[in-house]
Amino acid sequence: MNQSQSQTSLPFDPAGAGSAALDALLRHAAPPEPGVWDELRGADGQARATWQRFASLVGDDAHGLDRRVHQVEHQLRQDGVTHNVFSDNGVAVRPWSLELLPTLIEPADWATIEAGVLQRAELAEAMLGDLYGPRRLLHEGLMPPALLLRHPGYLRPLHGVVPAGGQRLHIVAFDIARGPEGGWWVVAQRTQGPSGLGYVMHNRLTISRQFPDAFRELRVQHIASSYRRLIDALDQRARDVAGGHAPRIVLLTPGLYSETYFEQAYLARYLGLPLVEGGDLTVRADRLFLKTVEGLEPVHGVLRRVDDDWCDPLELRPDSALGVPGLLRAARAGHVVLANALGSGFLETPALQGFLPGIAQRLLDQELLMPALPTWWCGEAASWANVRHDMADKLLRSAFPRGGRTSQVHDALKADVDADPDAWTVQGRLAFSRTPIWQRGRTAPRPALVRVYAIADAFGRWHVLPGGMTRVAQRADASVSMQRGGSSLDTWVMTTGRVDVFSMLPARLQVDDIANRRRPVTSRTGENLFWLGRYTERTEQLVRLARVTLNLIDADNDADEPVLAALSALAVRKGLAPDGVPTLVQSPPVFERAVLAALGDTEGGKGACSVAYNLQALARASQALRERLSSEQWGLMRQMGENFTQALAPRLPGELPTLPQVLPALDRLAVQLAAVTGAQTDRMTRDHGWRLLTVGRLIDRLIGVTARFEQFLVGRALGSVAGIDLLLELFDSAITFRARYQRHEDLLALTDLLVLDNTNPRAYAGVLRRLRTELRKLPGGDDAIAPLLALLPAEGAGLSLEDLRGASEAQIADKLLALSLQLGQAGVQLADAIGERYFTLATDEHRIQQV
């Protein structure tokens, strides 16, 4: 966010450069709807001055705007921006929807919004202080006890507790909309873990680049300082918990299937925070710790995106797998700063809106500056009697959460309300203003709802992020919800004063800060990286095996029965074909169909876990590592599976892919996998996470190469040139073998290159040399690493040329078979031992690093 800000203005010439853009925006737009505010046009149908100004700075005609739409879509795909949508069929990942045109908010409008939001944020903080303290609002009758005490968001175990740092709310989000007369209304407020800040930043970076001149000359206020203020405030409050030392702050996510997981990972990376799940944290002696591959490290602050009731299965929801057992205990002890503090969920009920004017007068001695929707809580008999026969322009909403985190609109019967009036609220409808979006060559007005964020600084003063996330419905009669097909817009707040050019670059670091800037590798992250390495290697081996197998079937070959039988057994063993299928000796066509059927099967339903299955596992592991992988790396791993599935798509339902489809697809996939392994090798920091990734890849390589040699030895398939050629191809060592040994085909030569040569990255000795090197660099010291190294030969491959002196071919084969079995089993044992040492952390023997 370091774009320069010019203080000059470009003159608006309606007949000049801007006429094309303005004409494009107005030409095909539907006429203004009666009874709603049109953001693009005034009552006379003419474009508002702000949009005229925007058009003059854009200058594009309809084709130019369409081109920009495609550029935005491409950027979203490239960055992998997604949004999880929930339905009865499960969770579906869909691309994030971002419209080209921004929401434009003029300085006068923003001044009104800012004042109203600041006041309501201050009021929310004051209410929490009262209701978890003296409860004057209840005693004085300003808030019905049922709204507080029946709401699951009011946490009685925290009554009388002052949170660490003294601040309960650090971020509050308000959904606001412009009404028919042009004024702004509060529709809802979010206080538990307000979502969207990551999307707000990404939307801004994407759209501001599409219209750099307009962004600059309209004097759009930057938003980076708000993010800096948030992290600085958390750091300052958590520093007290850390005893004055640099604190560790984490971002707590519900996990991969959270609807906004992408923006949580994006926000964590932008703020420089580790992204953690509940299972990454543990409470010991009323203090919160992060499980890392180096042991337990203290956590002093948590920016949480897990709703209150899921945060602690010991004292809240016992069925929660998202929270941290004992988190409430740590919060009560004042040993961790939570942003936001637990217990604010009841502030989100729509029923509260009708009581806020009186509460504001009592706590702030002020009248509310921004109105909310007209609200009648049915628990007041007079209120329900007043509206029950006049519901045509109103909504019936739940006062308490039902099947979700917030109160939802319900089509309940009046009898339901009469049976439990406290549980229901009636709210008036508001005709949301229509904002323009550019869609398929024309302007379409859509109902708009703007989410704005108030952020508290280190001194408890509130500031409003100058922007936010505008959401629009896809139809005038649809709900403004991303879960129901809505879309988002960047929100531009214009200013007549100085434009804030602050960037997220912090002040000069001190020595203590540098010492604490090393990003910890959580046990979960380490495990995902470990499996990322394993699935990468496993997929690469499967692709090579599939290419060798299918090329052998497709070509005229002189492979004898032992070779065909050994290759068949290896393919079944590695999941390329299902168990029980007739071998290449018995029926090559049937075996070929089985391989082709399994290649694209992502479920393993054909009895084999083949290429597409492992690509999907690779994509899942990379998805869980979004905050650590570059967008190019993550995008490539996602695209591999998509491209492979598309390439193998049958022409007719029920048909198998053909060899002309499959072989080029495997060739492309091999190139993509080479790019992935290259990025893992050359474009990642060599921290403990990278070492675990590398160790995982090497372990799977060791298991794979020993299995290949073992299968060919057991099947006596190395007695022919065809068998030797196939094995060399599977080891990717044919060129080196021919250059080094010319026409020699004996087993001793194979042993030298494929087993004993530590310069060959796929030879036993080469794999073991690298594996020992990386194991020694894992955390834990000699006592922890020695048992891992003990599973492997101390040097070389565990066999030397001297050991083979004078041995016959049969004796060499016996020694190689025994070594292959031993090393394959060692690889399996090593993988288990690493999991127990670095990913479980179930016992107290793991070191706790104190502040």
Short mmCIF file of C-alpha atoms in Angstrom, two decimals, residues 529-788:
data_model
loop_
_atom_site.label_atom_id
_atom_site.label_comp_id
_atom_site.label_asym_id
_atom_site.label_seq_id
_atom_site.Cartn_x
_atom_site.Cartn_y
_atom_site.Cartn_z
CA LEU A 529 4.82 -30.40 5.48
CA PHE A 530 6.07 -33.91 6.19
CA TRP A 531 3.13 -35.37 4.27
CA LEU A 532 3.44 -32.76 1.55
CA GLY A 533 6.92 -34.14 0.91
CA ARG A 534 5.70 -37.72 1.05
CA TYR A 535 2.77 -37.17 -1.32
CA THR A 536 4.98 -35.24 -3.75
CA GLU A 537 7.45 -38.12 -3.95
CA ARG A 538 4.72 -40.75 -3.98
CA THR A 539 2.91 -39.06 -6.87
CA GLU A 540 6.13 -38.63 -8.81
CA GLN A 541 6.92 -42.35 -8.43
CA LEU A 542 3.41 -43.32 -9.49
CA VAL A 543 3.59 -41.15 -12.60
CA ARG A 544 6.89 -42.76 -13.60
CA LEU A 545 5.51 -46.25 -12.93
CA ALA A 546 2.35 -45.50 -14.93
CA ARG A 547 4.34 -44.19 -17.89
CA VAL A 548 6.63 -47.22 -17.88
CA THR A 549 3.71 -49.66 -17.57
CA LEU A 550 1.50 -48.13 -20.25
CA ASN A 551 4.37 -47.59 -22.68
CA LEU A 552 5.32 -51.24 -22.24
CA ILE A 553 1.76 -52.34 -23.01
CA ASP A 554 1.47 -49.98 -25.96
CA ALA A 555 4.78 -50.89 -27.59
CA ASP A 556 6.10 -54.00 -29.23
CA ASN A 557 8.41 -55.42 -26.60
CA ASP A 558 10.38 -58.51 -25.87
CA ALA A 559 9.76 -58.50 -22.12
CA ASP A 560 9.62 -62.05 -20.78
CA GLU A 561 7.10 -63.38 -18.28
CA PRO A 562 9.19 -62.68 -15.13
CA VAL A 563 9.51 -59.03 -16.15
CA LEU A 564 5.80 -58.68 -16.88
CA ALA A 565 4.88 -60.44 -13.65
CA ALA A 566 7.25 -58.26 -11.59
CA LEU A 567 5.91 -55.05 -13.15
CA SER A 568 2.33 -56.20 -12.55
CA ALA A 569 3.05 -56.97 -8.90
CA LEU A 570 4.79 -53.62 -8.41
CA ALA A 571 1.86 -51.75 -9.99
CA VAL A 572 -0.62 -53.48 -7.67
CA ARG A 573 1.62 -52.95 -4.64
CA LYS A 574 1.89 -49.22 -5.31
CA GLY A 575 -1.83 -48.73 -5.97
CA LEU A 576 -1.62 -48.26 -9.72
CA ALA A 577 -3.94 -51.23 -10.26
CA PRO A 578 -6.37 -53.00 -7.91
CA ASP A 579 -5.56 -56.22 -6.15
CA GLY A 580 -6.75 -59.35 -7.95
CA VAL A 581 -6.63 -57.95 -11.49
CA PRO A 582 -5.22 -60.36 -14.12
CA THR A 583 -1.52 -59.64 -14.62
CA LEU A 584 0.26 -58.48 -17.75
CA VAL A 585 1.14 -62.11 -18.32
CA GLN A 586 -2.44 -63.29 -18.05
CA SER A 587 -4.29 -60.48 -19.87
CA PRO A 588 -2.51 -57.27 -20.87
CA PRO A 589 -5.75 -55.60 -22.13
CA VAL A 590 -7.57 -56.21 -18.83
CA PHE A 591 -4.59 -54.97 -16.83
CA GLU A 592 -4.38 -51.87 -19.04
CA ARG A 593 -8.08 -51.09 -18.49
CA ALA A 594 -7.63 -51.48 -14.74
CA VAL A 595 -4.72 -49.02 -14.75
CA LEU A 596 -6.63 -46.53 -16.91
CA ALA A 597 -9.69 -46.79 -14.68
CA ALA A 598 -7.66 -46.16 -11.53
CA LEU A 599 -5.56 -43.26 -12.84
CA GLY A 600 -8.27 -40.61 -12.56
CA ASP A 601 -10.16 -42.05 -9.58
CA THR A 602 -9.91 -39.60 -6.68
CA GLU A 603 -11.80 -41.83 -4.22
CA GLY A 604 -9.89 -45.08 -4.54
CA GLY A 605 -13.20 -46.66 -5.46
CA LYS A 606 -11.66 -48.85 -8.15
CA GLY A 607 -9.61 -50.64 -5.52
CA ALA A 608 -6.44 -48.64 -6.17
CA CYS A 609 -5.04 -45.37 -4.83
CA SER A 610 -3.57 -44.12 -8.07
CA VAL A 611 -2.36 -40.80 -9.46
CA ALA A 612 -5.49 -38.63 -9.09
CA TYR A 613 -6.03 -39.93 -5.55
CA ASN A 614 -2.54 -38.85 -4.51
CA LEU A 615 -2.86 -35.53 -6.34
CA GLN A 616 -5.94 -34.82 -4.29
CA ALA A 617 -4.08 -35.71 -1.07
CA LEU A 618 -1.26 -33.42 -2.17
CA ALA A 619 -3.72 -30.57 -2.76
CA ARG A 620 -5.30 -31.08 0.68
CA ALA A 621 -1.92 -30.93 2.38
CA SER A 622 -1.02 -27.76 0.47
CA GLN A 623 -4.40 -26.20 1.31
CA ALA A 624 -3.61 -26.63 5.01
CA LEU A 625 -0.32 -24.78 4.41
CA ARG A 626 -1.72 -21.72 2.66
CA GLU A 627 0.03 -19.24 4.94
CA ARG A 628 3.45 -20.87 4.31
CA LEU A 629 3.37 -21.54 0.58
CA SER A 630 3.65 -18.95 -2.14
CA SER A 631 0.59 -18.46 -4.31
CA GLU A 632 2.56 -19.91 -7.24
CA GLN A 633 3.39 -23.09 -5.33
CA TRP A 634 -0.11 -23.56 -3.98
CA GLY A 635 -1.67 -22.74 -7.34
CA LEU A 636 0.55 -25.23 -9.16
CA MET A 637 -0.34 -28.05 -6.76
CA ARG A 638 -4.01 -27.28 -7.15
CA GLN A 639 -3.77 -27.00 -10.93
CA MET A 640 -2.00 -30.34 -11.30
CA GLY A 641 -5.06 -32.20 -10.06
CA GLU A 642 -7.49 -30.05 -12.04
CA ASN A 643 -5.50 -30.36 -15.26
CA PHE A 644 -5.04 -34.10 -14.89
CA THR A 645 -8.74 -34.68 -14.20
CA GLN A 646 -9.72 -32.57 -17.20
CA ALA A 647 -7.23 -34.35 -19.47
CA LEU A 648 -8.63 -37.76 -18.52
CA ALA A 649 -12.29 -36.76 -18.85
CA PRO A 650 -14.10 -39.42 -20.95
CA ARG A 651 -15.73 -38.41 -24.19
CA LEU A 652 -18.87 -40.32 -23.27
CA PRO A 653 -20.23 -41.26 -19.81
CA GLY A 654 -18.82 -44.55 -18.59
CA GLU A 655 -15.93 -44.61 -21.06
CA LEU A 656 -12.34 -45.02 -19.94
CA PRO A 657 -9.67 -42.52 -20.96
CA THR A 658 -7.59 -43.64 -23.90
CA LEU A 659 -3.82 -43.98 -24.17
CA PRO A 660 -3.61 -40.94 -26.50
CA GLN A 661 -5.25 -38.99 -23.67
CA VAL A 662 -3.35 -40.51 -20.80
CA LEU A 663 0.26 -40.55 -21.97
CA PRO A 664 0.47 -36.80 -22.80
CA ALA A 665 -1.32 -36.04 -19.52
CA LEU A 666 1.26 -38.08 -17.60
CA ASP A 667 4.07 -36.33 -19.45
CA ARG A 668 2.67 -32.91 -18.54
CA LEU A 669 2.17 -33.99 -14.96
CA ALA A 670 5.78 -35.17 -14.74
CA VAL A 671 6.95 -31.71 -15.80
CA GLN A 672 4.64 -30.04 -13.26
CA LEU A 673 5.90 -32.32 -10.50
CA ALA A 674 9.46 -31.41 -11.41
CA ALA A 675 8.47 -27.76 -10.95
CA VAL A 676 6.92 -28.54 -7.56
CA THR A 677 9.98 -30.39 -6.29
CA GLY A 678 12.17 -27.61 -7.68
CA ALA A 679 10.19 -25.02 -5.74
CA GLN A 680 10.38 -27.13 -2.59
CA THR A 681 14.13 -27.49 -3.01
CA ASP A 682 15.09 -24.00 -4.11
CA ARG A 683 12.33 -21.58 -3.06
CA MET A 684 11.60 -22.37 0.57
CA THR A 685 13.39 -21.24 3.71
CA ARG A 686 15.45 -23.99 5.31
CA ASP A 687 13.65 -23.99 8.64
CA HIS A 688 12.53 -27.04 10.58
CA GLY A 689 9.35 -27.23 8.52
CA TRP A 690 11.31 -27.47 5.29
CA ARG A 691 13.53 -30.17 6.80
CA LEU A 692 10.49 -32.21 7.75
CA LEU A 693 9.15 -31.81 4.21
CA THR A 694 12.49 -32.99 2.82
CA VAL A 695 12.73 -35.88 5.28
CA GLY A 696 9.20 -36.95 4.32
CA ARG A 697 10.08 -36.91 0.62
CA LEU A 698 13.30 -38.87 1.23
CA ILE A 699 11.55 -41.47 3.39
CA ASP A 700 9.00 -42.14 0.67
CA ARG A 701 11.78 -42.26 -1.88
CA LEU A 702 13.64 -44.84 0.22
CA ILE A 703 10.51 -46.95 0.58
CA GLY A 704 9.82 -46.61 -3.14
CA VAL A 705 13.25 -47.45 -4.54
CA THR A 706 13.70 -50.44 -2.25
CA ALA A 707 10.28 -51.76 -3.25
CA ARG A 708 11.17 -51.54 -6.95
CA PHE A 709 14.43 -53.41 -6.58
CA GLU A 710 12.85 -55.92 -4.20
CA GLN A 711 10.00 -56.72 -6.58
CA PHE A 712 12.34 -57.27 -9.54
CA LEU A 713 14.63 -59.44 -7.40
CA VAL A 714 11.81 -61.56 -6.00
CA GLY A 715 10.36 -62.03 -9.46
CA ARG A 716 13.79 -62.87 -10.98
CA ALA A 717 13.15 -60.17 -13.58
CA LEU A 718 16.75 -58.96 -13.91
CA GLY A 719 17.95 -61.81 -16.07
CA SER A 720 17.07 -60.02 -19.30
CA VAL A 721 17.90 -56.74 -20.98
CA ALA A 722 14.21 -55.77 -20.90
CA GLY A 723 14.05 -56.22 -17.11
CA ILE A 724 17.23 -54.20 -16.54
CA ASP A 725 16.02 -51.44 -18.85
CA LEU A 726 12.70 -51.20 -17.03
CA LEU A 727 14.35 -51.03 -13.62
CA LEU A 728 16.75 -48.31 -14.83
CA GLU A 729 13.80 -46.38 -16.19
CA LEU A 730 12.00 -46.63 -12.87
CA PHE A 731 15.14 -45.32 -11.14
CA ASP A 732 15.51 -42.54 -13.76
CA SER A 733 19.10 -43.73 -14.24
CA ALA A 734 19.21 -45.24 -17.74
CA ILE A 735 21.37 -42.53 -19.32
CA THR A 736 23.99 -42.66 -16.56
CA PHE A 737 24.09 -46.46 -16.63
CA ARG A 738 24.64 -46.66 -20.39
CA ALA A 739 27.30 -43.95 -20.29
CA ARG A 740 29.16 -45.60 -17.42
CA TYR A 741 28.87 -49.32 -18.23
CA GLN A 742 28.21 -49.32 -22.00
CA ARG A 743 26.87 -52.79 -22.84
CA HIS A 744 27.41 -54.50 -19.49
CA GLU A 745 24.17 -55.86 -18.11
CA ASP A 746 25.33 -57.65 -14.97
CA LEU A 747 23.85 -57.28 -11.50
CA LEU A 748 27.05 -55.91 -9.99
CA ALA A 749 26.90 -52.89 -12.29
CA LEU A 750 23.27 -52.28 -11.32
CA THR A 751 24.23 -52.56 -7.68
CA ASP A 752 26.99 -50.01 -8.06
CA LEU A 753 24.74 -47.36 -9.64
CA LEU A 754 21.37 -48.02 -7.98
CA VAL A 755 22.51 -49.03 -4.51
CA LEU A 756 26.06 -47.91 -3.68
CA ASP A 757 26.49 -44.64 -5.58
CA ASN A 758 25.89 -41.76 -3.11
CA THR A 759 25.99 -39.22 -5.96
CA ASN A 760 22.87 -40.75 -7.53
CA PRO A 761 19.87 -39.05 -5.86
CA ARG A 762 17.76 -42.20 -6.30
CA ALA A 763 20.33 -44.78 -5.27
CA TYR A 764 20.06 -46.26 -1.79
CA ALA A 765 23.30 -44.59 -0.69
CA GLY A 766 22.31 -41.23 -2.19
CA VAL A 767 18.94 -41.22 -0.45
CA LEU A 768 20.41 -42.35 2.87
CA ARG A 769 23.21 -39.76 2.76
CA ARG A 770 20.75 -36.91 2.38
CA LEU A 771 18.36 -38.43 4.90
CA ARG A 772 21.03 -38.66 7.57
CA THR A 773 22.10 -35.07 6.87
CA GLU A 774 18.60 -33.66 7.25
CA LEU A 775 17.76 -35.77 10.30
CA ARG A 776 20.80 -34.39 12.14
CA LYS A 777 19.45 -30.85 11.61
CA LEU A 778 16.03 -31.54 13.11
CA PRO A 779 15.34 -30.01 16.53
CA GLY A 780 15.85 -31.90 19.74
CA GLY A 781 19.58 -32.43 20.15
CA ASP A 782 21.60 -35.62 20.00
CA ASP A 783 19.40 -37.52 22.47
CA ALA A 784 16.35 -37.05 20.25
CA ILE A 785 18.06 -37.61 16.89
CA ALA A 786 20.18 -40.65 17.84
CA PRO A 787 17.20 -43.09 17.93
CA LEU A 788 16.14 -41.90 14.47
#
